[in-house]
CSV table of C-alpha atoms in Angstrom, one decimal:
chain,number,residue,atom,x,y,z
A,60,MET,CA,163.0,88.9,49.9
A,61,ASN,CA,159.8,90.9,49.8
A,62,VAL,CA,157.5,91.9,52.9
A,63,ILE,CA,153.9,91.5,51.8
A,64,ARG,CA,151.7,93.7,53.9
A,65,CYS,CA,149.1,96.5,53.6
A,66,ASP,CA,149.8,99.9,55.1
A,67,GLN,CA,146.7,101.5,53.7
A,68,GLN,CA,144.5,103.7,56.2
A,69,GLU,CA,141.2,103.5,54.7
A,70,TYR,CA,140.3,100.8,52.2
A,71,ILE,CA,138.0,98.0,51.4
A,72,VAL,CA,140.2,96.0,49.0
A,73,TRP,CA,143.7,96.7,48.3
A,74,LYS,CA,146.2,94.9,45.9
A,75,TRP,CA,149.9,94.4,46.9
A,76,ARG,CA,152.7,94.9,44.3
A,77,PRO,CA,156.5,94.6,44.7
A,78,SER,CA,158.0,97.9,45.5
A,79,GLY,CA,158.5,100.0,42.4
A,80,GLN,CA,156.1,97.9,40.4
A,81,ASP,CA,153.1,99.7,38.7
A,82,ALA,CA,149.9,98.0,37.7
A,83,ASN,CA,150.3,95.7,34.9
A,84,SER,CA,153.9,96.8,34.1
A,85,THR,CA,155.7,93.4,34.2
A,86,SER,CA,155.0,89.8,35.2
A,87,ARG,CA,157.2,90.5,38.3
A,88,GLU,CA,154.1,92.2,39.6
A,89,ASN,CA,152.5,88.7,40.5
A,90,ALA,CA,155.9,87.0,41.3
A,91,ILE,CA,156.3,85.9,44.8
A,92,ARG,CA,159.6,84.6,46.2
A,93,TRP,CA,160.0,82.0,48.8
A,94,ASN,CA,161.0,83.0,52.3
A,95,SER,CA,159.2,86.4,51.6
A,96,SER,CA,157.6,87.7,54.9
A,97,LEU,CA,153.8,87.8,55.2
A,98,ARG,CA,152.3,90.5,57.7
A,99,VAL,CA,148.4,90.3,58.0
A,100,LYS,CA,147.0,92.7,60.7
A,101,ASP,CA,144.1,91.9,63.0
A,102,GLY,CA,140.9,92.6,61.3
A,103,GLU,CA,142.0,92.0,57.9
A,104,VAL,CA,142.4,88.9,55.6
A,105,ALA,CA,145.0,88.4,52.9
A,106,VAL,CA,143.8,86.5,49.6
A,107,PHE,CA,146.4,84.7,47.4
A,108,VAL,CA,144.8,84.3,43.9
A,109,TYR,CA,146.3,81.7,41.5
A,110,GLN,CA,145.2,81.9,37.7
A,111,GLN,CA,144.9,78.3,36.5
A,112,LYS,CA,143.5,76.8,33.6
A,113,SER,CA,140.6,75.5,35.5
A,114,GLY,CA,140.0,79.0,37.0
A,115,PRO,CA,141.2,81.1,39.7
A,116,LEU,CA,142.0,79.5,43.0
A,117,GLN,CA,142.4,81.3,46.5
A,118,ASP,CA,144.3,80.8,49.8
A,119,PHE,CA,143.0,82.9,52.7
A,120,ILE,CA,145.4,84.1,55.4
A,121,VAL,CA,143.3,85.7,58.4
A,122,GLY,CA,145.3,88.0,60.6
A,123,PRO,CA,146.8,88.4,62.7
A,124,TYR,CA,149.7,86.5,60.9
A,125,ASP,CA,153.4,87.5,60.7
A,126,ASP,CA,155.8,84.8,59.4
A,127,MET,CA,157.7,83.8,56.4
A,128,LEU,CA,155.8,82.1,53.5
A,129,LYS,CA,155.3,78.3,54.2
A,130,THR,CA,153.4,75.9,52.0
A,131,LYS,CA,151.9,74.4,55.2
A,132,ASN,CA,149.9,77.5,55.6
A,133,PHE,CA,149.0,77.5,51.8
A,134,PRO,CA,147.2,74.2,50.9
A,135,VAL,CA,146.3,75.5,47.2
A,136,LEU,CA,149.9,76.7,46.9
A,137,THR,CA,151.4,73.4,48.0
A,138,ASN,CA,149.7,71.6,45.2
A,139,ILE,CA,150.5,74.3,42.5
A,140,VAL,CA,154.3,74.5,43.5
A,141,GLY,CA,154.5,70.5,43.2
A,142,ALA,CA,152.6,70.1,40.1
A,143,LEU,CA,153.9,73.1,37.9
A,144,TRP,CA,157.2,74.3,39.2
A,145,GLY,CA,158.4,71.3,41.1
A,146,GLY,CA,159.3,73.5,44.0
A,147,ASP,CA,161.3,76.1,42.0
A,148,SER,CA,160.9,79.7,42.9
A,149,PRO,CA,159.4,82.1,42.3
A,150,PHE,CA,155.6,81.4,41.9
A,151,GLN,CA,152.8,83.5,40.4
A,152,ALA,CA,150.0,84.9,42.6
A,153,GLU,CA,148.2,88.0,43.2
A,154,VAL,CA,147.8,89.2,46.8
A,155,TYR,CA,144.7,91.3,47.9
A,156,PHE,CA,144.1,92.5,51.5
A,157,ILE,CA,140.4,92.9,52.4
A,158,ASN,CA,139.4,95.2,55.5
A,159,LEU,CA,137.1,93.2,57.9
A,160,GLN,CA,137.1,95.6,60.7
A,161,GLN,CA,136.8,99.3,59.7
A,162,ASN,CA,133.4,100.9,59.5
A,163,ASN,CA,133.0,102.0,56.0
A,164,GLN,CA,130.7,105.0,55.8
A,165,LEU,CA,129.0,106.3,52.7
A,166,ARG,CA,127.5,109.7,52.5
A,167,PHE,CA,124.4,109.8,50.3
A,168,GLY,CA,122.0,112.3,49.0
A,169,VAL,CA,118.7,111.7,47.1
A,170,PRO,CA,117.6,114.9,45.2
A,171,TYR,CA,114.0,116.2,45.1
A,172,PHE,CA,111.5,113.6,44.1
A,173,ASP,CA,107.5,113.9,44.2
A,174,VAL,CA,105.7,112.5,47.1
A,175,PHE,CA,101.9,112.3,47.0
A,176,ASP,CA,99.2,113.1,49.5
A,177,PRO,CA,96.4,110.5,49.3
A,178,ARG,CA,93.9,113.2,49.2
A,179,LEU,CA,95.7,115.0,46.1
A,180,PRO,CA,97.2,112.0,44.0
A,181,ASP,CA,98.0,114.3,41.2
A,182,GLN,CA,99.8,117.0,43.1
A,183,GLY,CA,103.4,115.9,43.9
A,184,VAL,CA,105.3,117.7,46.7
A,185,PRO,CA,109.1,117.8,46.1
A,186,VAL,CA,111.0,116.1,48.8
A,187,ALA,CA,114.9,115.5,49.1
A,188,VAL,CA,116.8,113.0,51.4
A,189,ARG,CA,120.3,113.1,52.8
A,190,GLY,CA,122.2,110.7,55.3
A,191,THR,CA,125.0,108.3,55.9
A,192,LEU,CA,125.3,104.6,55.4
A,193,THR,CA,127.7,102.5,57.5
A,194,PHE,CA,128.7,99.1,56.4
A,195,ASN,CA,131.6,96.5,56.6
A,196,ILE,CA,132.7,93.2,55.2
A,197,THR,CA,132.0,90.0,57.3
A,198,ASP,CA,131.8,87.2,54.6
A,199,TYR,CA,135.0,87.9,52.7
A,200,GLN,CA,134.5,84.7,50.6
A,201,GLY,CA,131.1,85.7,49.5
A,202,PHE,CA,132.4,89.3,49.0
A,203,ILE,CA,135.1,88.0,46.4
A,204,LYS,CA,132.5,85.9,44.4
A,205,LEU,CA,130.5,89.1,44.0
A,206,ASN,CA,133.3,91.6,43.2
A,207,ARG,CA,136.3,91.5,40.8
A,208,LEU,CA,139.3,92.0,43.0
A,209,GLN,CA,141.7,92.7,40.1
A,210,ASP,CA,139.5,95.7,38.9
A,211,PHE,CA,138.1,96.7,42.2
A,212,ASN,CA,137.6,100.5,42.5
A,213,HIS,CA,136.7,102.0,45.9
A,214,ASP,CA,134.7,105.0,44.2
A,215,ASP,CA,132.9,102.8,41.7
A,216,PHE,CA,131.8,100.5,44.4
A,217,LYS,CA,130.5,103.3,46.7
A,218,ARG,CA,128.5,104.7,43.6
A,219,GLN,CA,127.0,101.4,43.0
A,220,ILE,CA,125.9,101.3,46.7
A,221,ASN,CA,124.6,104.9,46.3
A,222,ALA,CA,122.5,104.1,43.5
A,223,ALA,CA,120.9,101.1,45.5
A,224,ILE,CA,120.1,103.6,48.4
A,225,SER,CA,118.6,106.2,46.1
A,226,LYS,CA,116.3,103.5,44.7
A,227,HIS,CA,115.0,102.3,48.1
A,228,VAL,CA,114.8,105.7,49.8
A,229,ARG,CA,112.5,106.9,46.9
A,230,GLN,CA,110.3,103.8,47.2
A,231,VAL,CA,110.1,104.0,51.0
A,232,VAL,CA,109.5,107.6,51.3
A,233,THR,CA,106.9,107.8,48.5
A,234,ASN,CA,104.7,105.3,49.9
A,235,MET,CA,104.9,106.5,53.6
A,236,PRO,CA,101.8,108.6,53.4
A,237,ILE,CA,99.8,105.6,52.4
A,238,ASN,CA,101.6,102.6,53.8
A,239,ALA,CA,102.4,104.0,57.3
A,240,GLY,CA,99.5,106.5,57.5
A,241,ILE,CA,102.0,109.4,58.1
A,242,PRO,CA,100.8,112.8,56.8
A,243,LEU,CA,103.0,114.3,54.1
A,244,ILE,CA,103.5,117.4,56.1
A,245,GLN,CA,104.8,115.5,59.1
A,246,LEU,CA,107.4,113.4,57.2
A,247,GLU,CA,110.1,115.7,58.6
A,248,ARG,CA,109.2,114.7,62.2
A,249,GLN,CA,109.4,111.0,61.2
A,250,VAL,CA,113.1,110.8,60.3
A,251,GLU,CA,113.8,107.7,62.6
A,252,THR,CA,110.8,105.8,61.3
A,253,VAL,CA,112.0,106.6,57.6
A,254,SER,CA,115.5,105.5,58.4
A,255,ASP,CA,114.3,102.1,59.9
A,256,SER,CA,112.1,101.3,56.9
A,257,VAL,CA,114.9,102.2,54.3
A,258,ALA,CA,117.5,100.1,56.3
A,259,ALA,CA,115.0,97.1,56.5
A,260,LYS,CA,114.6,97.3,52.7
A,261,LEU,CA,118.2,97.9,51.8
A,262,SER,CA,120.0,95.5,54.2
A,263,GLN,CA,119.3,92.2,52.2
A,264,ARG,CA,120.0,93.9,48.8
A,265,LEU,CA,123.6,95.1,50.1
A,266,SER,CA,124.2,91.6,51.3
A,267,ASP,CA,123.1,89.6,48.3
A,268,ASP,CA,124.2,92.1,45.6
A,269,PHE,CA,127.5,93.5,47.2
A,270,GLY,CA,128.6,91.1,49.8
A,271,VAL,CA,128.6,93.7,52.6
A,272,ASN,CA,126.9,93.9,56.0
A,273,LEU,CA,124.6,97.1,56.6
A,274,LYS,CA,125.5,98.3,60.1
A,275,ALA,CA,123.4,101.5,60.1
A,276,LEU,CA,121.6,103.8,58.0
A,277,ASP,CA,120.9,107.3,59.4
A,278,ILE,CA,118.8,110.1,57.6
A,279,SER,CA,120.2,113.4,58.7
A,280,ASN,CA,117.8,115.5,56.7
A,281,LEU,CA,114.4,114.9,55.2
A,282,GLU,CA,113.5,118.2,53.3
A,283,ILE,CA,110.1,119.2,52.0
A,284,ASP,CA,110.0,122.0,49.5
A,285,LYS,CA,107.6,124.3,51.4
A,286,GLU,CA,107.5,126.8,48.7
A,287,SER,CA,105.7,124.5,46.3
A,288,PRO,CA,102.0,125.5,45.6
A,289,TYR,CA,101.0,121.8,46.2
A,290,TYR,CA,102.6,121.8,49.7
A,291,GLN,CA,100.6,125.0,50.4
A,292,GLU,CA,97.4,123.1,49.4
A,293,VAL,CA,98.2,120.0,51.4
A,294,TYR,CA,99.2,122.1,54.5
A,295,ARG,CA,95.9,124.2,54.1
A,296,LEU,CA,93.7,120.8,54.0
A,297,THR,CA,95.6,119.1,56.8
A,298,ALA,CA,95.8,122.3,59.0
A,299,GLY,CA,91.9,123.0,58.6
A,300,LEU,CA,91.1,119.3,59.3
A,301,GLN,CA,93.3,119.4,62.5
A,302,ALA,CA,91.7,122.7,63.5
A,303,LYS,CA,88.0,121.4,63.1
A,304,THR,CA,89.0,118.3,64.8
A,305,LEU,CA,90.4,120.1,67.6
A,306,GLU,CA,87.3,122.4,67.9
A,307,ALA,CA,84.8,119.6,67.8
A,308,GLN,CA,86.9,117.8,70.5
A,309,THR,CA,87.1,121.0,72.8
A,310,GLU,CA,83.3,121.3,72.4
A,311,VAL,CA,82.6,117.7,73.5
A,312,ASN,CA,85.1,118.1,76.3
A,313,ILE,CA,83.3,121.4,77.6
A,314,LYS,CA,79.9,119.6,77.3
A,315,ASN,CA,81.1,116.5,79.3
A,316,LEU,CA,82.5,118.9,81.9
A,317,LYS,CA,79.2,120.8,82.2
A,318,ASP,CA,77.2,117.6,82.4
A,319,THR,CA,79.5,116.2,85.1
A,320,GLN,CA,79.2,119.4,87.1
A,321,GLU,CA,75.5,119.5,86.9
A,322,LEU,CA,75.3,115.9,87.8
A,323,ASN,CA,77.4,116.5,90.7
A,324,ARG,CA,75.3,119.4,91.9
A,325,GLN,CA,72.1,117.5,91.8
A,326,ASN,CA,73.9,114.6,93.7
A,327,MET,CA,75.0,117.1,96.3
A,328,GLU,CA,71.6,118.7,96.8
A,329,GLU,CA,69.8,115.2,97.0
A,330,THR,CA,72.5,114.1,99.5
A,331,MET,CA,72.0,117.3,101.6
A,332,ARG,CA,68.2,116.9,101.5
A,333,ILE,CA,68.4,113.3,102.8
A,334,GLN,CA,70.9,114.4,105.4
A,335,ARG,CA,68.5,117.2,106.7
A,336,GLU,CA,65.3,114.8,106.7
A,337,GLU,CA,67.4,112.3,108.6
A,338,ALA,CA,68.6,114.8,111.1
A,339,GLN,CA,65.2,116.1,111.7
A,340,ARG,CA,63.7,112.7,112.1
A,341,ALA,CA,66.4,111.7,114.5
A,342,GLN,CA,65.8,114.9,116.6
A,343,ARG,CA,62.0,114.2,116.6
A,344,LEU,CA,62.7,110.7,118.0
A,345,GLN,CA,65.0,111.9,120.6
A,346,THR,CA,62.4,114.5,121.8
A,347,GLU,CA,59.7,112.0,122.0
A,348,THR,CA,61.9,109.8,123.8
A,349,GLN,CA,62.8,112.3,126.3
A,350,PHE,CA,59.2,113.7,127.1
A,351,ILE,CA,57.2,110.4,126.8
A,352,GLY,CA,57.7,109.9,130.7
A,353,THR,CA,56.3,113.4,131.3
A,354,HIS,CA,53.2,112.5,129.2
A,355,ALA,CA,52.6,109.5,131.3
A,356,LEU,CA,53.1,111.3,134.6
A,357,ASP,CA,50.3,113.7,133.3
A,358,GLN,CA,47.8,111.1,132.4
A,359,GLN,CA,48.4,109.3,136.0
A,360,ALA,CA,47.8,112.7,137.6
A,361,SER,CA,44.5,113.1,135.7
A,362,VAL,CA,43.5,109.7,136.9
A,363,LEU,CA,44.4,110.4,140.4
A,364,ARG,CA,42.6,113.8,140.4
A,365,ALA,CA,39.4,112.2,139.2
A,366,GLY,CA,39.8,109.5,142.0
A,367,ALA,CA,40.3,112.2,144.5
A,368,GLU,CA,37.0,114.0,143.6
A,369,SER,CA,35.2,110.7,143.7
A,370,LEU,CA,36.8,110.1,147.2
A,371,GLY,CA,35.5,113.4,148.4
A,372,GLN,CA,31.9,112.7,147.1
A,373,MET,CA,31.9,109.3,148.8
A,374,GLY,CA,32.7,110.9,152.2
A,375,GLN,CA,29.8,113.3,151.8
A,376,MET,CA,27.2,110.5,151.3
A,377,GLY,CA,24.4,110.6,154.1
A,378,GLY,CA,22.8,107.5,155.8
A,379,GLY,CA,19.0,106.5,155.9
A,380,ASP,CA,16.0,107.5,154.1
A,381,GLY,CA,15.7,110.9,155.8
A,382,GLY,CA,19.1,112.3,154.3
A,383,GLY,CA,20.5,113.3,157.9
A,384,GLY,CA,24.1,113.9,158.7
A,385,GLY,CA,24.6,110.8,160.4
A,386,MET,CA,27.8,108.5,159.8
A,387,ASN,CA,27.4,106.4,156.8
A,388,ALA,CA,29.4,103.1,157.4
A,389,ALA,CA,29.3,101.9,153.9
A,390,GLY,CA,30.5,105.1,152.6
A,391,MET,CA,33.3,105.2,155.1
A,392,MET,CA,34.3,101.7,154.1
A,393,ALA,CA,34.3,102.7,150.3
A,394,GLY,CA,36.3,105.8,151.1
A,395,MET,CA,38.9,103.9,153.0
A,396,MET,CA,39.2,101.4,150.3
A,397,MET,CA,39.4,104.1,147.7
A,398,GLY,CA,42.0,106.0,149.9
A,399,GLY,CA,44.2,103.0,150.1
A,400,ALA,CA,44.0,102.4,146.3
A,401,MET,CA,44.9,106.2,145.9
A,402,GLY,CA,47.7,106.0,148.3
A,403,GLN,CA,49.2,103.0,146.4
A,404,GLN,CA,48.7,104.8,143.2
A,405,MET,CA,50.3,107.9,144.6
A,406,ALA,CA,53.1,105.8,145.9
A,407,GLY,CA,53.5,104.4,142.4
A,408,MET,CA,53.3,107.7,140.7
A,409,MET,CA,55.9,109.1,142.9
A,410,ASN,CA,58.1,106.1,142.1
A,411,ASN,CA,57.7,106.5,138.4
A,412,MET,CA,58.2,110.4,138.8
A,413,GLY,CA,61.5,109.7,140.4
A,414,GLN,CA,62.4,107.1,137.7
A,415,TYR,CA,61.3,109.6,135.0
A,416,MET,CA,63.3,112.2,136.5
A,417,GLN,CA,66.4,110.0,136.6
A,418,GLN,CA,65.7,109.0,133.0
A,419,GLY,CA,65.7,112.8,132.1
A,420,VAL,CA,69.1,113.3,133.8
A,421,GLN,CA,70.5,110.5,131.8
A,422,ASN,CA,69.0,111.9,128.6
A,423,GLY,CA,70.4,115.2,129.3
A,424,GLN,CA,73.8,113.6,130.0
A,425,GLN,CA,73.4,111.8,126.5
A,426,GLN,CA,72.9,115.0,124.9
A,427,ILE,CA,76.1,116.5,126.4
A,428,ASN,CA,78.0,113.4,125.4
A,429,GLN,CA,76.8,113.5,122.0
A,430,GLN,CA,78.0,117.2,121.8
A,431,LEU,CA,81.3,116.3,123.3
A,432,GLY,CA,81.7,113.4,120.8
A,433,ALA,CA,80.9,110.4,123.1
A,434,THR,CA,78.0,108.2,122.1
A,435,PRO,CA,76.2,106.3,125.1
A,436,PRO,CA,74.7,103.0,124.7
A,437,PRO,CA,70.8,103.0,124.0
A,438,MET,CA,68.2,102.7,126.6
A,439,PRO,CA,66.8,99.3,127.1
A,440,GLY,CA,63.7,98.9,125.0
A,441,ALA,CA,64.3,102.2,123.3
A,442,ALA,CA,64.2,102.4,119.6
A,443,THR,CA,67.6,103.1,118.1
A,444,PRO,CA,67.9,106.2,116.2
A,445,PRO,CA,69.3,106.2,112.7
A,446,PRO,CA,73.0,107.4,112.4
A,447,MET,CA,73.5,111.2,112.1
A,448,PRO,CA,74.6,112.4,108.8
A,449,ASN,CA,78.3,112.8,108.4
A,450,VAL,CA,78.4,116.7,108.3
A,451,GLN,CA,81.9,118.5,108.4
A,452,TYR,CA,82.5,122.2,108.8
A,453,PHE,CA,85.5,124.4,107.8
A,454,VAL,CA,86.2,127.4,109.7
A,455,SER,CA,88.1,130.6,108.7
A,456,ILE,CA,90.6,131.1,111.8
A,457,GLY,CA,92.9,134.2,111.5
A,458,GLY,CA,92.4,134.4,107.6
A,459,GLN,CA,93.3,130.5,107.2
A,460,GLN,CA,90.9,127.6,106.6
A,461,ALA,CA,90.8,125.2,109.3
A,462,GLY,CA,89.1,121.8,109.5
A,463,PRO,CA,87.2,119.9,108.9
A,464,PHE,CA,85.3,119.8,112.3
A,465,ALA,CA,82.5,117.4,113.4
A,466,PRO,CA,79.3,119.2,114.7
A,467,GLN,CA,80.1,118.0,118.2
A,468,GLN,CA,83.5,119.9,118.0
A,469,MET,CA,82.0,123.2,117.4
A,470,PRO,CA,81.1,124.1,120.9
A,471,GLN,CA,84.7,123.4,121.8
A,472,LEU,CA,85.7,126.0,119.2
A,473,VAL,CA,83.3,128.4,120.8
A,474,GLN,CA,84.8,127.9,124.1
A,475,ASN,CA,88.4,128.4,123.0
A,476,GLY,CA,87.5,131.6,121.2
A,477,SER,CA,88.3,130.1,117.6
A,478,LEU,CA,84.5,130.3,116.7
A,479,THR,CA,82.3,133.6,117.1
A,480,PRO,CA,78.8,134.6,115.6
A,481,GLN,CA,81.1,136.7,113.2
A,482,THR,CA,83.4,133.8,112.0
A,483,TYR,CA,83.0,132.5,108.5
A,484,VAL,CA,81.9,128.9,108.3
A,485,TRP,CA,81.4,126.6,105.2
A,486,ARG,CA,80.3,123.1,104.7
A,487,GLN,CA,79.4,120.9,101.7
A,488,GLY,CA,76.3,122.0,99.8
A,489,MET,CA,76.8,125.7,100.6
A,490,PRO,CA,77.6,127.9,97.7
A,491,ALA,CA,79.8,130.3,99.6
A,492,TRP,CA,81.2,131.1,103.2
A,493,GLU,CA,78.7,132.5,105.6
A,494,LEU,CA,78.8,134.0,109.2
A,495,ALA,CA,78.0,131.4,112.0
A,496,GLN,CA,75.4,133.7,113.3
A,497,ASN,CA,73.5,133.3,110.0
A,498,MET,CA,73.4,129.5,110.2
A,499,PRO,CA,70.6,128.2,112.6
A,500,GLU,CA,72.0,124.7,112.7
A,501,LEU,CA,75.0,126.3,114.8
A,502,ALA,CA,72.7,128.0,117.3
A,503,TYR,CA,73.4,125.1,119.8
A,504,ALA,CA,77.1,125.9,119.8
A,505,PHE,CA,76.6,129.2,121.2
A,506,ALA,CA,74.2,128.1,123.9
A,507,PRO,CA,75.2,128.6,127.5
A,508,GLN,CA,77.1,125.6,128.9
A,509,PRO,CA,76.5,124.7,132.5
A,510,PRO,CA,79.3,125.8,134.9
A,511,THR,CA,81.7,123.2,136.4
A,512,THR,CA,81.0,122.3,140.1
A,513,PRO,CA,83.8,123.9,142.2
A,514,PRO,CA,85.8,121.7,144.2
A,515,PRO,CA,85.0,121.4,147.9
A,516,ALA,CA,87.1,123.5,150.4
A,517,PRO,CA,89.9,121.8,152.1
A,518,GLY,CA,88.7,120.2,155.3
A,519,ALA,CA,84.9,120.7,154.4
A,520,PRO,CA,82.5,117.8,154.8
A,521,VAL,CA,81.3,116.2,151.6
A,522,PRO,CA,77.7,116.7,151.3
A,523,PRO,CA,75.6,113.5,150.7
A,524,PRO,CA,74.1,112.8,147.2
A,525,LEU,CA,70.9,114.3,146.6
A,526,ASN,CA,68.0,111.6,146.8
A,527,ILE,CA,65.5,112.6,143.9
């Protein structure tokens, strides 16, 4: 009894023969005895081919299979045995094992061929390609239809595939500069793109013409003959164009940067001008609000002085035609009436003066609150000043930049010793750091601050509040 199996390590198609039988030596080469053992491994298929007058017929036994030959597993063989041999043994069949699992690798190399740059269509640059093709067989029935199993030669099969690879590699690489827009001198950097393009072209060809499945095509080396004079010419044109493009782009970027900086400078100057004008306007409004009461008192005092002079003149008026020094009743009555009016006027003036002094105290407190960061509510009926500009200062303290600080925080820095006239200060709009003593806008921070009121001594009576 025979054991029909394949012990080859690397194969695509392998024909089984009985032990000791050479190819085409005797008819026993294809003689199969009943009860022979058939062993088909997982990942391969055994093909029994029966040569009949009507043509070859096949039975396919897909692994894993390990059993004695039985007609129930061979539909074609059952009919042949019953019709031709009447159940006699042996029967004639060729047995082939086809590898379905192994990844077959084929190394290929395409010698130098010319690739043309679109700018120099008559100057071909030599290019060579090397790589590896990985394939396997998935449709074994289609593979049998496309290949003669009896005369199958592994090396011939790979040579046929290699020829197809060479054709498609040349076609893809030659047209890359035009179809894909890849410069010729940059083809070496596009190995993956070239591999994918060749695989897309070759996959259908291998399936239709050879019955194999393309798993991967990897180009390991795409070599350009850089010693070629045509390559030197292409490189000169490409490098020169790239240099000019880079130079032009750099000039545009520098111009854009300068324009942006100039625009920012102009915007900063305009912003600082508006802030200064708003600050001056707010200060004028604040000063006018503080001194409007004093101006009113001056006007009232002028009126009272005029009234007093008129009252004195009335008291000196004589009576009668002779102009003697007797009492003038009419003049006295008028003086009394004027005196009463002046008294009322003086009382009102004193009352208003007290109110104006009280208002002055409130205004002074408002200034202190503003310097300390507090913003009191506006006076009833007073015009609301515009918001102060948002100015922030940076201070060099111990050689380190500190800030930003609001204007109302600067007196506090003077009090704790962090800010002195010799301290460097900077704010937006200034070209460089400047000493605090050279910045008139910070003069208020160094002004003397009113001392705090000491607490009363223990047991001492608390004085009543001043009635102003």
